[in-house]
PDB file of C-alpha atoms (C1' of nucleotides) in Angstrom:
ATOM      1  CA  UNK A   1      -0.013  -0.175   0.219  1.00 42.00           C
ATOM      2  CA  UNK A   2       1.363   3.569  -0.420  1.00 39.00           C
ATOM      3  CA  UNK A   3      -0.162   6.002   1.821  1.00 38.00           C
ATOM      4  CA  UNK A   4      -1.440   9.693   0.313  1.00 42.00           C
ATOM      5  CA  UNK A   5       1.835  11.189   1.243  1.00 57.00           C
ATOM      6  CA  UNK A   6       2.040  13.644  -1.348  1.00 66.00           C
ATOM      7  CA  UNK A   7       5.231  15.172  -2.320  1.00 70.00           C
ATOM      8  CA  UNK A   8       8.145  15.380  -0.013  1.00 60.00           C
ATOM      9  CA  UNK A   9       8.080  18.850   0.531  1.00 57.00           C
ATOM     10  CA  UNK A  10      11.839  19.781   0.229  1.00 55.00           C
ATOM     11  CA  UNK A  11      11.009  22.676  -1.318  1.00 57.00           C
ATOM     12  CA  UNK A  12      11.093  24.513   2.282  1.00 60.00           C
ATOM     13  CA  UNK A  13      14.900  23.196   2.334  1.00 71.00           C
ATOM     14  CA  UNK A  14      15.692  24.925  -1.004  1.00 85.00           C
ATOM     15  CA  UNK A  15      14.138  28.641  -0.607  1.00 87.00           C
ATOM     16  CA  UNK A  16      17.061  29.569  -2.510  1.00 92.00           C
ATOM     17  CA  UNK A  17      15.564  28.219  -5.824  1.00 94.00           C
ATOM     18  CA  UNK A  18      12.336  30.203  -5.140  1.00 92.00           C
ATOM     19  CA  UNK A  19      11.095  33.831  -6.309  1.00 95.00           C
ATOM     20  CA  UNK A  20      12.485  36.856  -4.673  1.00 96.00           C
ATOM     21  CA  UNK A  21      11.837  39.997  -5.928  1.00 95.00           C
ATOM     22  CA  UNK A  22      15.186  41.044  -4.542  1.00 95.00           C
ATOM     23  CA  UNK A  23      17.379  38.775  -5.931  1.00 96.00           C
ATOM     24  CA  UNK A  24      19.637  40.344  -9.144  1.00 96.00           C
ATOM     25  CA  UNK A  25      19.412  38.786 -12.277  1.00 96.00           C
ATOM     26  CA  UNK A  26      23.105  37.429 -11.775  1.00 96.00           C
ATOM     27  CA  UNK A  27      22.154  35.459  -8.522  1.00 97.00           C
ATOM     28  CA  UNK A  28      19.631  33.856  -9.923  1.00 97.00           C
ATOM     29  CA  UNK A  29      21.764  32.776 -12.687  1.00 98.00           C
ATOM     30  CA  UNK A  30      24.150  31.243  -9.970  1.00 97.00           C
ATOM     31  CA  UNK A  31      21.830  29.667  -8.450  1.00 97.00           C
ATOM     32  CA  UNK A  32      20.785  27.845 -11.329  1.00 98.00           C
ATOM     33  CA  UNK A  33      24.494  26.811 -11.733  1.00 97.00           C
ATOM     34  CA  UNK A  34      24.691  25.502  -8.716  1.00 97.00           C
ATOM     35  CA  UNK A  35      21.221  23.502  -9.458  1.00 97.00           C
ATOM     36  CA  UNK A  36      22.456  22.069 -12.672  1.00 98.00           C
ATOM     37  CA  UNK A  37      25.740  20.614 -10.858  1.00 97.00           C
ATOM     38  CA  UNK A  38      23.549  18.774  -8.284  1.00 95.00           C
ATOM     39  CA  UNK A  39      21.079  17.617 -11.098  1.00 97.00           C
ATOM     40  CA  UNK A  40      21.201  14.182 -12.395  1.00 97.00           C
ATOM     41  CA  UNK A  41      20.872  13.622 -16.109  1.00 98.00           C
ATOM     42  CA  UNK A  42      21.375   9.868 -16.159  1.00 98.00           C
ATOM     43  CA  UNK A  43      18.454   7.518 -15.486  1.00 98.00           C
ATOM     44  CA  UNK A  44      17.285   6.909 -11.965  1.00 98.00           C
ATOM     45  CA  UNK A  45      13.940   5.799 -12.119  1.00 97.00           C
ATOM     46  CA  UNK A  46      13.221   2.257 -11.499  1.00 96.00           C
ATOM     47  CA  UNK A  47      10.776   2.037 -14.335  1.00 98.00           C
ATOM     48  CA  UNK A  48      10.366   2.876 -18.142  1.00 97.00           C
ATOM     49  CA  UNK A  49       8.433   4.194 -21.054  1.00 98.00           C
ATOM     50  CA  UNK A  50       6.014   0.630 -21.068  1.00 97.00           C
ATOM     51  CA  UNK A  51       4.973   1.362 -17.385  1.00 97.00           C
ATOM     52  CA  UNK A  52       3.733   5.017 -18.264  1.00 97.00           C
ATOM     53  CA  UNK A  53       2.337   4.063 -21.741  1.00 97.00           C
ATOM     54  CA  UNK A  54      -1.266   5.587 -22.680  1.00 96.00           C
ATOM     55  CA  UNK A  55      -2.769   3.902 -25.144  1.00 93.00           C
ATOM     56  CA  UNK A  56      -5.829   6.195 -25.867  1.00 94.00           C
ATOM     57  CA  UNK A  57      -5.849   9.628 -25.438  1.00 95.00           C
ATOM     58  CA  UNK A  58      -8.870  10.999 -22.710  1.00 95.00           C
ATOM     59  CA  UNK A  59     -11.851  12.520 -24.387  1.00 94.00           C
ATOM     60  CA  UNK A  60     -12.136  16.187 -23.626  1.00 94.00           C
ATOM     61  CA  UNK A  61     -15.448  16.844 -25.664  1.00 90.00           C
ATOM     62  CA  UNK A  62     -17.639  16.341 -22.477  1.00 88.00           C
ATOM     63  CA  UNK A  63     -15.330  17.726 -19.945  1.00 91.00           C
ATOM     64  CA  UNK A  64     -12.261  16.288 -18.181  1.00 95.00           C
ATOM     65  CA  UNK A  65     -12.703  12.409 -17.178  1.00 95.00           C
ATOM     66  CA  UNK A  66     -13.457  12.310 -13.440  1.00 95.00           C
ATOM     67  CA  UNK A  67     -10.757  11.191 -11.078  1.00 94.00           C
ATOM     68  CA  UNK A  68     -10.888   7.568 -10.418  1.00 87.00           C
ATOM     69  CA  UNK A  69      -9.992   7.136  -6.649  1.00 76.00           C
ATOM     70  CA  UNK A  70     -10.211   3.509  -7.042  1.00 68.00           C
ATOM     71  CA  UNK A  71      -7.363   3.190  -9.456  1.00 59.00           C
ATOM     72  CA  UNK A  72      -5.084   3.382  -6.560  1.00 64.00           C
ATOM     73  CA  UNK A  73      -6.297   0.531  -4.607  1.00 61.00           C
ATOM     74  CA  UNK A  74      -4.957  -3.052  -4.586  1.00 52.00           C
ATOM     75  CA  UNK A  75      -7.562  -4.455  -6.715  1.00 49.00           C
ATOM     76  CA  UNK A  76      -6.096  -2.559  -9.759  1.00 60.00           C
ATOM     77  CA  UNK A  77      -4.931  -4.266 -12.497  1.00 60.00           C
ATOM     78  CA  UNK A  78      -1.345  -2.497 -12.781  1.00 71.00           C
ATOM     79  CA  UNK A  79      -0.629  -2.347  -8.608  1.00 72.00           C
ATOM     80  CA  UNK A  80       2.608  -1.289  -9.204  1.00 80.00           C
ATOM     81  CA  UNK A  81       2.463   1.483 -12.113  1.00 92.00           C
ATOM     82  CA  UNK A  82       4.285   4.297 -11.254  1.00 97.00           C
ATOM     83  CA  UNK A  83       2.641   7.625 -10.622  1.00 97.00           C
ATOM     84  CA  UNK A  84       3.113  10.147 -13.408  1.00 98.00           C
ATOM     85  CA  UNK A  85       1.872  13.635 -12.782  1.00 98.00           C
ATOM     86  CA  UNK A  86       1.479  16.360 -15.200  1.00 98.00           C
ATOM     87  CA  UNK A  87       1.899  19.964 -14.342  1.00 98.00           C
ATOM     88  CA  UNK A  88       0.749  23.281 -16.075  1.00 98.00           C
ATOM     89  CA  UNK A  89      -0.416  26.544 -15.532  1.00 97.00           C
ATOM     90  CA  UNK A  90      -2.776  29.332 -16.831  1.00 97.00           C
ATOM     91  CA  UNK A  91      -2.594  33.045 -16.012  1.00 96.00           C
ATOM     92  CA  UNK A  92      -4.867  35.746 -14.834  1.00 96.00           C
ATOM     93  CA  UNK A  93      -2.949  38.624 -16.343  1.00 93.00           C
ATOM     94  CA  UNK A  94      -5.075  41.319 -14.737  1.00 92.00           C
ATOM     95  CA  UNK A  95      -4.232  39.993 -11.293  1.00 95.00           C
ATOM     96  CA  UNK A  96      -0.903  38.951 -11.999  1.00 95.00           C
ATOM     97  CA  UNK A  97      -1.899  35.269 -10.497  1.00 97.00           C
ATOM     98  CA  UNK A  98      -0.756  32.147 -11.913  1.00 98.00           C
ATOM     99  CA  UNK A  99      -3.351  29.148 -11.835  1.00 98.00           C
ATOM    100  CA  UNK A 100      -1.684  26.027 -11.477  1.00 98.00           C
ATOM    101  CA  UNK A 101      -2.629  22.584 -11.848  1.00 98.00           C
ATOM    102  CA  UNK A 102      -1.091  19.029 -11.433  1.00 98.00           C
ATOM    103  CA  UNK A 103      -2.856  15.693 -12.719  1.00 98.00           C
ATOM    104  CA  UNK A 104      -1.924  12.640 -11.067  1.00 98.00           C
ATOM    105  CA  UNK A 105      -2.285   9.422 -13.270  1.00 97.00           C
ATOM    106  CA  UNK A 106      -1.641   5.353 -12.852  1.00 96.00           C
ATOM    107  CA  UNK A 107      -1.953   2.937 -15.230  1.00 94.00           C
ATOM    108  CA  UNK A 108      -3.063   5.709 -18.069  1.00 95.00           C
ATOM    109  CA  UNK A 109      -6.271   6.662 -15.394  1.00 95.00           C
ATOM    110  CA  UNK A 110      -6.588  10.076 -13.560  1.00 97.00           C
ATOM    111  CA  UNK A 111      -6.151   9.185  -9.935  1.00 96.00           C
ATOM    112  CA  UNK A 112      -6.289  13.104  -8.679  1.00 97.00           C
ATOM    113  CA  UNK A 113      -6.784  16.654  -9.722  1.00 98.00           C
ATOM    114  CA  UNK A 114      -4.816  19.065  -7.833  1.00 98.00           C
ATOM    115  CA  UNK A 115      -4.806  23.030  -8.295  1.00 98.00           C
ATOM    116  CA  UNK A 116      -3.130  25.950  -6.912  1.00 98.00           C
ATOM    117  CA  UNK A 117      -3.695  30.214  -7.035  1.00 98.00           C
ATOM    118  CA  UNK A 118      -0.420  31.734  -6.556  1.00 97.00           C
ATOM    119  CA  UNK A 119       0.339  35.522  -6.942  1.00 97.00           C
ATOM    120  CA  UNK A 120       3.474  36.246  -9.026  1.00 97.00           C
ATOM    121  CA  UNK A 121       6.338  38.247  -7.928  1.00 95.00           C
ATOM    122  CA  UNK A 122       8.627  38.089 -11.042  1.00 96.00           C
ATOM    123  CA  UNK A 123       8.249  38.885 -14.180  1.00 95.00           C
ATOM    124  CA  UNK A 124       8.890  36.515 -17.478  1.00 96.00           C
ATOM    125  CA  UNK A 125      12.582  36.638 -18.555  1.00 97.00           C
ATOM    126  CA  UNK A 126      13.940  33.902 -20.894  1.00 97.00           C
ATOM    127  CA  UNK A 127      15.846  31.585 -18.951  1.00 98.00           C
ATOM    128  CA  UNK A 128      14.779  32.993 -15.318  1.00 98.00           C
ATOM    129  CA  UNK A 129      11.158  30.952 -15.870  1.00 98.00           C
ATOM    130  CA  UNK A 130      11.585  28.775 -12.787  1.00 98.00           C
ATOM    131  CA  UNK A 131      11.674  32.163 -10.523  1.00 98.00           C
ATOM    132  CA  UNK A 132       8.352  33.151 -12.122  1.00 98.00           C
ATOM    133  CA  UNK A 133       6.431  29.949 -12.011  1.00 97.00           C
ATOM    134  CA  UNK A 134       8.570  27.494  -9.895  1.00 97.00           C
ATOM    135  CA  UNK A 135       6.647  28.173  -6.847  1.00 96.00           C
ATOM    136  CA  UNK A 136       3.208  27.965  -8.328  1.00 97.00           C
ATOM    137  CA  UNK A 137       3.875  24.623  -9.797  1.00 97.00           C
ATOM    138  CA  UNK A 138       5.350  23.538  -6.064  1.00 97.00           C
ATOM    139  CA  UNK A 139       2.167  24.820  -4.754  1.00 97.00           C
ATOM    140  CA  UNK A 140       0.004  22.532  -7.003  1.00 98.00           C
ATOM    141  CA  UNK A 141       2.030  19.820  -6.399  1.00 97.00           C
ATOM    142  CA  UNK A 142       1.906  19.758  -2.667  1.00 96.00           C
ATOM    143  CA  UNK A 143      -1.900  20.085  -3.181  1.00 96.00           C
ATOM    144  CA  UNK A 144      -1.782  16.538  -4.396  1.00 96.00           C
ATOM    145  CA  UNK A 145      -2.358  13.576  -1.809  1.00 95.00           C
ATOM    146  CA  UNK A 146      -0.975  10.939  -3.856  1.00 95.00           C
ATOM    147  CA  UNK A 147       3.107  11.003  -3.933  1.00 95.00           C
ATOM    148  CA  UNK A 148       4.403  11.163  -7.505  1.00 97.00           C
ATOM    149  CA  UNK A 149       7.250   8.915  -8.954  1.00 98.00           C
ATOM    150  CA  UNK A 150       7.656  11.031 -12.118  1.00 98.00           C
ATOM    151  CA  UNK A 151       6.845  14.522 -13.127  1.00 98.00           C
ATOM    152  CA  UNK A 152       6.043  15.902 -16.602  1.00 98.00           C
ATOM    153  CA  UNK A 153       6.595  19.986 -16.802  1.00 98.00           C
ATOM    154  CA  UNK A 154       5.892  22.469 -19.425  1.00 97.00           C
ATOM    155  CA  UNK A 155       9.160  24.237 -20.406  1.00 98.00           C
ATOM    156  CA  UNK A 156      12.740  23.073 -20.926  1.00 98.00           C
ATOM    157  CA  UNK A 157      14.903  20.900 -18.588  1.00 98.00           C
ATOM    158  CA  UNK A 158      18.471  21.035 -19.659  1.00 98.00           C
ATOM    159  CA  UNK A 159      17.850  22.488 -22.850  1.00 98.00           C
ATOM    160  CA  UNK A 160      18.608  25.872 -21.217  1.00 98.00           C
ATOM    161  CA  UNK A 161      21.653  28.320 -20.980  1.00 98.00           C
ATOM    162  CA  UNK A 162      22.818  27.077 -17.779  1.00 98.00           C
ATOM    163  CA  UNK A 163      21.394  23.392 -18.124  1.00 98.00           C
ATOM    164  CA  UNK A 164      18.824  24.322 -15.296  1.00 98.00           C
ATOM    165  CA  UNK A 165      15.233  24.693 -16.883  1.00 98.00           C
ATOM    166  CA  UNK A 166      12.038  24.709 -14.883  1.00 98.00           C
ATOM    167  CA  UNK A 167      11.739  20.989 -15.180  1.00 98.00           C
ATOM    168  CA  UNK A 168      15.371  20.920 -13.508  1.00 98.00           C
ATOM    169  CA  UNK A 169      14.051  23.117 -10.696  1.00 97.00           C
ATOM    170  CA  UNK A 170      10.987  21.489  -9.721  1.00 97.00           C
ATOM    171  CA  UNK A 171      12.701  17.784 -10.240  1.00 97.00           C
ATOM    172  CA  UNK A 172      15.821  18.779  -7.860  1.00 96.00           C
ATOM    173  CA  UNK A 173      13.616  20.327  -5.417  1.00 96.00           C
ATOM    174  CA  UNK A 174      11.152  17.327  -5.025  1.00 96.00           C
ATOM    175  CA  UNK A 175      14.116  15.144  -5.729  1.00 95.00           C
ATOM    176  CA  UNK A 176      11.890  13.421  -8.481  1.00 97.00           C
ATOM    177  CA  UNK A 177      12.724  12.098 -11.837  1.00 98.00           C
ATOM    178  CA  UNK A 178      11.113  14.884 -14.284  1.00 98.00           C
ATOM    179  CA  UNK A 179      11.403  15.773 -17.702  1.00 98.00           C
ATOM    180  CA  UNK A 180      10.565  19.076 -19.506  1.00 98.00           C
ATOM    181  CA  UNK A 181       7.865  19.345 -22.561  1.00 98.00           C
ATOM    182  CA  UNK A 182       8.415  22.596 -24.443  1.00 98.00           C
ATOM    183  CA  UNK A 183       6.473  23.800 -27.716  1.00 96.00           C
ATOM    184  CA  UNK A 184       9.200  25.771 -28.875  1.00 96.00           C
ATOM    185  CA  UNK A 185      13.281  25.915 -28.668  1.00 97.00           C
ATOM    186  CA  UNK A 186      15.133  28.004 -26.036  1.00 98.00           C
ATOM    187  CA  UNK A 187      18.568  27.326 -27.160  1.00 98.00           C
ATOM    188  CA  UNK A 188      20.879  24.394 -28.803  1.00 97.00           C
ATOM    189  CA  UNK A 189      20.590  23.315 -31.868  1.00 96.00           C
ATOM    190  CA  UNK A 190      19.061  20.085 -33.544  1.00 96.00           C
ATOM    191  CA  UNK A 191      20.970  17.356 -35.412  1.00 96.00           C
ATOM    192  CA  UNK A 192      18.660  17.501 -38.482  1.00 93.00           C
ATOM    193  CA  UNK A 193      16.541  20.229 -39.709  1.00 89.00           C
ATOM    194  CA  UNK A 194      13.324  20.118 -38.041  1.00 90.00           C
ATOM    195  CA  UNK A 195      10.508  20.611 -40.487  1.00 83.00           C
ATOM    196  CA  UNK A 196       7.965  18.178 -42.562  1.00 84.00           C
ATOM    197  CA  UNK A 197       8.948  15.345 -40.312  1.00 90.00           C
ATOM    198  CA  UNK A 198       6.583  12.163 -39.843  1.00 87.00           C
ATOM    199  CA  UNK A 199       4.957  11.289 -36.741  1.00 90.00           C
ATOM    200  CA  UNK A 200       7.447   9.410 -34.468  1.00 93.00           C
ATOM    201  CA  UNK A 201      10.447  11.318 -35.570  1.00 95.00           C
ATOM    202  CA  UNK A 202      13.293  12.760 -33.295  1.00 97.00           C
ATOM    203  CA  UNK A 203      16.336  14.334 -33.486  1.00 97.00           C
ATOM    204  CA  UNK A 204      18.945  15.308 -30.871  1.00 97.00           C
ATOM    205  CA  UNK A 205      19.345  18.854 -29.506  1.00 97.00           C
ATOM    206  CA  UNK A 206      23.000  19.354 -28.719  1.00 97.00           C
ATOM    207  CA  UNK A 207      24.297  22.078 -26.471  1.00 97.00           C
ATOM    208  CA  UNK A 208      25.782  24.881 -28.509  1.00 95.00           C
ATOM    209  CA  UNK A 209      27.731  28.453 -27.687  1.00 94.00           C
ATOM    210  CA  UNK A 210      24.868  29.591 -25.527  1.00 96.00           C
ATOM    211  CA  UNK A 211      24.663  26.685 -23.618  1.00 97.00           C
ATOM    212  CA  UNK A 212      27.240  26.717 -20.614  1.00 96.00           C
ATOM    213  CA  UNK A 213      28.681  23.536 -19.684  1.00 93.00           C
ATOM    214  CA  UNK A 214      28.803  22.418 -16.097  1.00 85.00           C
ATOM    215  CA  UNK A 215      31.612  20.791 -14.742  1.00 71.00           C
ATOM    216  CA  UNK A 216      31.566  16.645 -13.923  1.00 63.00           C
ATOM    217  CA  UNK A 217      28.220  16.804 -15.562  1.00 54.00           C
ATOM    218  CA  UNK A 218      29.290  15.913 -18.999  1.00 53.00           C
ATOM    219  CA  UNK A 219      30.263  12.495 -18.223  1.00 52.00           C
ATOM    220  CA  UNK A 220      27.219  11.035 -19.713  1.00 50.00           C
ATOM    221  CA  UNK A 221      28.792  11.779 -23.042  1.00 43.00           C
ATOM    222  CA  UNK A 222      28.493   8.898 -25.532  1.00 44.00           C
ATOM    223  CA  UNK A 223      31.657   7.802 -27.149  1.00 41.00           C
ATOM    224  CA  UNK A 224      35.004   7.991 -25.916  1.00 44.00           C
ATOM    225  CA  UNK A 225      38.203  10.295 -27.123  1.00 45.00           C
ATOM    226  CA  UNK A 226      38.836   7.433 -29.389  1.00 42.00           C
ATOM    227  CA  UNK A 227      35.970   8.569 -31.910  1.00 46.00           C
ATOM    228  CA  UNK A 228      37.098  12.295 -31.999  1.00 45.00           C
ATOM    229  CA  UNK A 229      37.716  13.209 -35.693  1.00 46.00           C
ATOM    230  CA  UNK A 230      35.497   9.986 -37.108  1.00 52.00           C
ATOM    231  CA  UNK A 231      32.525  11.154 -36.069  1.00 54.00           C
ATOM    232  CA  UNK A 232      29.916  13.630 -38.158  1.00 62.00           C
ATOM    233  CA  UNK A 233      30.690  17.103 -36.824  1.00 61.00           C
ATOM    234  CA  UNK A 234      29.098  18.471 -33.727  1.00 67.00           C
ATOM    235  CA  UNK A 235      28.941  15.174 -32.566  1.00 77.00           C
ATOM    236  CA  UNK A 236      31.130  15.744 -29.940  1.00 82.00           C
ATOM    237  CA  UNK A 237      28.868  18.283 -28.429  1.00 90.00           C
ATOM    238  CA  UNK A 238      26.575  16.843 -25.586  1.00 96.00           C
ATOM    239  CA  UNK A 239      23.111  16.054 -26.048  1.00 98.00           C
ATOM    240  CA  UNK A 240      21.022  18.316 -23.850  1.00 98.00           C
ATOM    241  CA  UNK A 241      17.412  16.875 -25.188  1.00 98.00           C
ATOM    242  CA  UNK A 242      15.538  16.272 -28.388  1.00 98.00           C
ATOM    243  CA  UNK A 243      13.273  17.510 -31.375  1.00 97.00           C
ATOM    244  CA  UNK A 244      10.133  14.865 -30.950  1.00 97.00           C
ATOM    245  CA  UNK A 245       7.121  14.623 -33.617  1.00 95.00           C
ATOM    246  CA  UNK A 246       4.429  13.809 -31.550  1.00 94.00           C
ATOM    247  CA  UNK A 247       2.073  14.538 -34.411  1.00 91.00           C
ATOM    248  CA  UNK A 248       1.464  15.030 -37.810  1.00 86.00           C
ATOM    249  CA  UNK A 249      -0.860  15.421 -40.468  1.00 77.00           C
ATOM    250  CA  UNK A 250      -0.298  12.773 -43.545  1.00 73.00           C
ATOM    251  CA  UNK A 251      -0.681  15.326 -46.322  1.00 72.00           C
ATOM    252  CA  UNK A 252       0.474  18.396 -44.356  1.00 75.00           C
ATOM    253  CA  UNK A 253       3.451  19.949 -42.819  1.00 72.00           C
ATOM    254  CA  UNK A 254       2.026  22.142 -40.051  1.00 77.00           C
ATOM    255  CA  UNK A 255       2.723  20.593 -36.780  1.00 81.00           C
ATOM    256  CA  UNK A 256       5.926  21.622 -34.891  1.00 91.00           C
ATOM    257  CA  UNK A 257       7.913  19.339 -32.982  1.00 95.00           C
ATOM    258  CA  UNK A 258       8.262  19.073 -29.243  1.00 97.00           C
ATOM    259  CA  UNK A 259      11.438  19.835 -27.325  1.00 98.00           C
ATOM    260  CA  UNK A 260      11.792  17.418 -25.202  1.00 98.00           C
ATOM    261  CA  UNK A 261      14.842  17.412 -22.357  1.00 98.00           C
ATOM    262  CA  UNK A 262      15.605  15.793 -18.889  1.00 98.00           C
ATOM    263  CA  UNK A 263      14.904  17.640 -15.683  1.00 98.00           C
ATOM    264  CA  UNK A 264      16.257  15.347 -13.291  1.00 98.00           C
ATOM    265  CA  UNK A 265      17.081  11.654 -12.930  1.00 98.00           C
ATOM    266  CA  UNK A 266      16.625  10.877 -16.636  1.00 98.00           C
ATOM    267  CA  UNK A 267      18.925  10.547 -19.745  1.00 98.00           C
ATOM    268  CA  UNK A 268      17.824  12.779 -22.742  1.00 98.00           C
ATOM    269  CA  UNK A 269      17.169   9.288 -24.550  1.00 98.00           C
ATOM    270  CA  UNK A 270      14.551   7.966 -21.994  1.00 98.00           C
ATOM    271  CA  UNK A 271      13.192  11.266 -21.755  1.00 98.00           C
ATOM    272  CA  UNK A 272      11.901  11.150 -25.347  1.00 98.00           C
ATOM    273  CA  UNK A 273      11.081   7.495 -25.064  1.00 98.00           C
ATOM    274  CA  UNK A 274       8.958   8.278 -22.006  1.00 98.00           C
ATOM    275  CA  UNK A 275       7.001  11.302 -23.392  1.00 98.00           C
ATOM    276  CA  UNK A 276       6.598   9.249 -26.776  1.00 98.00           C
ATOM    277  CA  UNK A 277       4.866   6.721 -24.486  1.00 98.00           C
ATOM    278  CA  UNK A 278       3.063   9.384 -22.755  1.00 98.00           C
ATOM    279  CA  UNK A 279       1.814  10.604 -25.976  1.00 97.00           C
ATOM    280  CA  UNK A 280      -1.826   9.020 -27.499  1.00 95.00           C
ATOM    281  CA  UNK A 281      -2.553  10.727 -30.231  1.00 92.00           C
ATOM    282  CA  UNK A 282      -2.148  14.630 -29.847  1.00 94.00           C
ATOM    283  CA  UNK A 283       0.638  16.670 -30.055  1.00 95.00           C
ATOM    284  CA  UNK A 284       1.166  17.011 -26.304  1.00 97.00           C
ATOM    285  CA  UNK A 285       1.437  14.078 -23.877  1.00 97.00           C
ATOM    286  CA  UNK A 286      -1.339  13.284 -22.017  1.00 97.00           C
ATOM    287  CA  UNK A 287      -0.312  13.862 -18.510  1.00 98.00           C
ATOM    288  CA  UNK A 288       0.455  17.795 -20.015  1.00 98.00           C
ATOM    289  CA  UNK A 289      -2.890  17.981 -21.962  1.00 97.00           C
ATOM    290  CA  UNK A 290      -4.894  17.140 -19.114  1.00 97.00           C
ATOM    291  CA  UNK A 291      -3.006  19.156 -16.909  1.00 98.00           C
ATOM    292  CA  UNK A 292      -3.669  22.151 -19.262  1.00 98.00           C
ATOM    293  CA  UNK A 293      -7.598  21.515 -19.514  1.00 97.00           C
ATOM    294  CA  UNK A 294      -7.534  21.309 -15.604  1.00 98.00           C
ATOM    295  CA  UNK A 295      -5.709  24.497 -15.235  1.00 97.00           C
ATOM    296  CA  UNK A 296      -8.213  26.280 -17.769  1.00 96.00           C
ATOM    297  CA  UNK A 297     -11.190  24.819 -15.870  1.00 97.00           C
ATOM    298  CA  UNK A 298      -9.815  26.303 -12.662  1.00 97.00           C
ATOM    299  CA  UNK A 299      -9.148  29.407 -14.070  1.00 96.00           C
ATOM    300  CA  UNK A 300     -12.670  29.471 -15.439  1.00 95.00           C
ATOM    301  CA  UNK A 301     -14.296  28.781 -12.004  1.00 95.00           C
ATOM    302  CA  UNK A 302     -12.295  31.786 -10.596  1.00 93.00           C
ATOM    303  CA  UNK A 303     -14.487  34.101 -12.936  1.00 82.00           C
ATOM    304  CA  UNK A 304     -13.124  36.583 -15.641  1.00 70.00           C
ATOM    305  CA  UNK A 305     -12.152  39.646 -13.059  1.00 61.00           C
ATOM    306  CA  UNK A 306     -11.790  40.429  -9.739  1.00 61.00           C
TER     307      UNK A 306
ATOM    308  C1'  DG B   1      26.387  46.861 -30.627  1.00 77.77           C
ATOM    309  C1'  DC B   2      23.358  43.099 -32.803  1.00 77.77           C
ATOM    310  C1'  DG B   3      20.434  39.114 -32.286  1.00 77.77           C
ATOM    311  C1'  DA B   4      17.869  35.587 -29.742  1.00 77.77           C
ATOM    312  C1'  DC B   5      15.270  33.850 -26.181  1.00 77.77           C
ATOM    313  C1'  DA B   6      10.709  28.035 -22.558  1.00 77.77           C
ATOM    314  C1'  DG B   7       5.673  30.333 -20.652  1.00 77.77           C
TER     315       DG B   7
ATOM    316  C1'  DA C   1       1.272  32.997 -21.326  1.00 77.77           C
ATOM    317  C1'  DT C   2      -2.676  36.388 -23.050  1.00 77.77           C
ATOM    318  C1'  DC C   3      -6.099  39.071 -26.291  1.00 77.77           C
ATOM    319  C1'  DT C   4     -10.020  36.247 -30.014  1.00 77.77           C
ATOM    320  C1'  DT C   5     -14.267  34.270 -35.038  1.00 77.77           C
ATOM    321  C1'  DG C   6     -14.217  32.188 -38.466  1.00 77.77           C
ATOM    322  C1'  DT C   7     -11.850  28.978 -41.221  1.00 77.77           C
ATOM    323  C1'  DC C   8      -8.788  26.411 -44.211  1.00 77.77           C
ATOM    324  C1'  DG C   9      -7.547  21.412 -44.625  1.00 77.77           C
ATOM    325  C1'  DC C  10      -7.289  16.391 -43.207  1.00 77.77           C
TER     326       DC C  10
END
DNA sequence: GCGACAG
DNA sequence: ATCTTGTCGC
């Protein structure tokens, strides 16, 4: 049995990574370097893509599916399935508040919806998103009564100037495996051009000059020195994530790929494999898609203004 | 100085 | 992210 423990609130133990209006940009950047150094971009999960795979997308036409608490029970078909949690946010610009949502799944079923409304204290700055939205995300996670085994965050993880995107912040703070799923590329360079690609296609994103290298963090690089010079150009650069074509129309090229990167305790390769398994017919992985819908629902319930 | 930049 | 109707294409 797994008692509803929710998140191990280590968040309070790492206040340095939470928003502080008085902190300078330089200070936030060095905190991220510190955080990247304590992050792990190698597999440390205890389960694989098959354990979290969705075989059917949720039907949202009549609203979100009800949470099935019984899916947590011992009579569940797959009692050992990991708890996957998708997190996303909606905003109330007029009030400068974030509405964050966390949706927990087990065996492909929703087991809990959680949410939080949080005042925003820091503006959006590319590269410093976690200092604006990290607190709200944690608030939604702490509203959960089930303990997550894996977090799917919207935004980048290792695909980040200091290899510490919001998925990395959240993963390290909670000490949970996490991945970042972004709809556009923050930095880095794809091995191949990212256009007109078939469903299921993916290509590595490698660190470019805009990505700071983190000491002791690149030992997960593939190949050894003997390969240098024989590999294609750029192959010696560290892979920080992947572009992944989760959806595509047969006779059209309009859908852009997803940019998947490890947050914490996962490798770039496993991160894409996990996200591929979480996708069930739509562009976004199911956890993210439902978290997005739940955040919108909560926002609507709160009302258009005041 | 110019460009580029998750949500 | 948010402001927003209809509309082009599978």
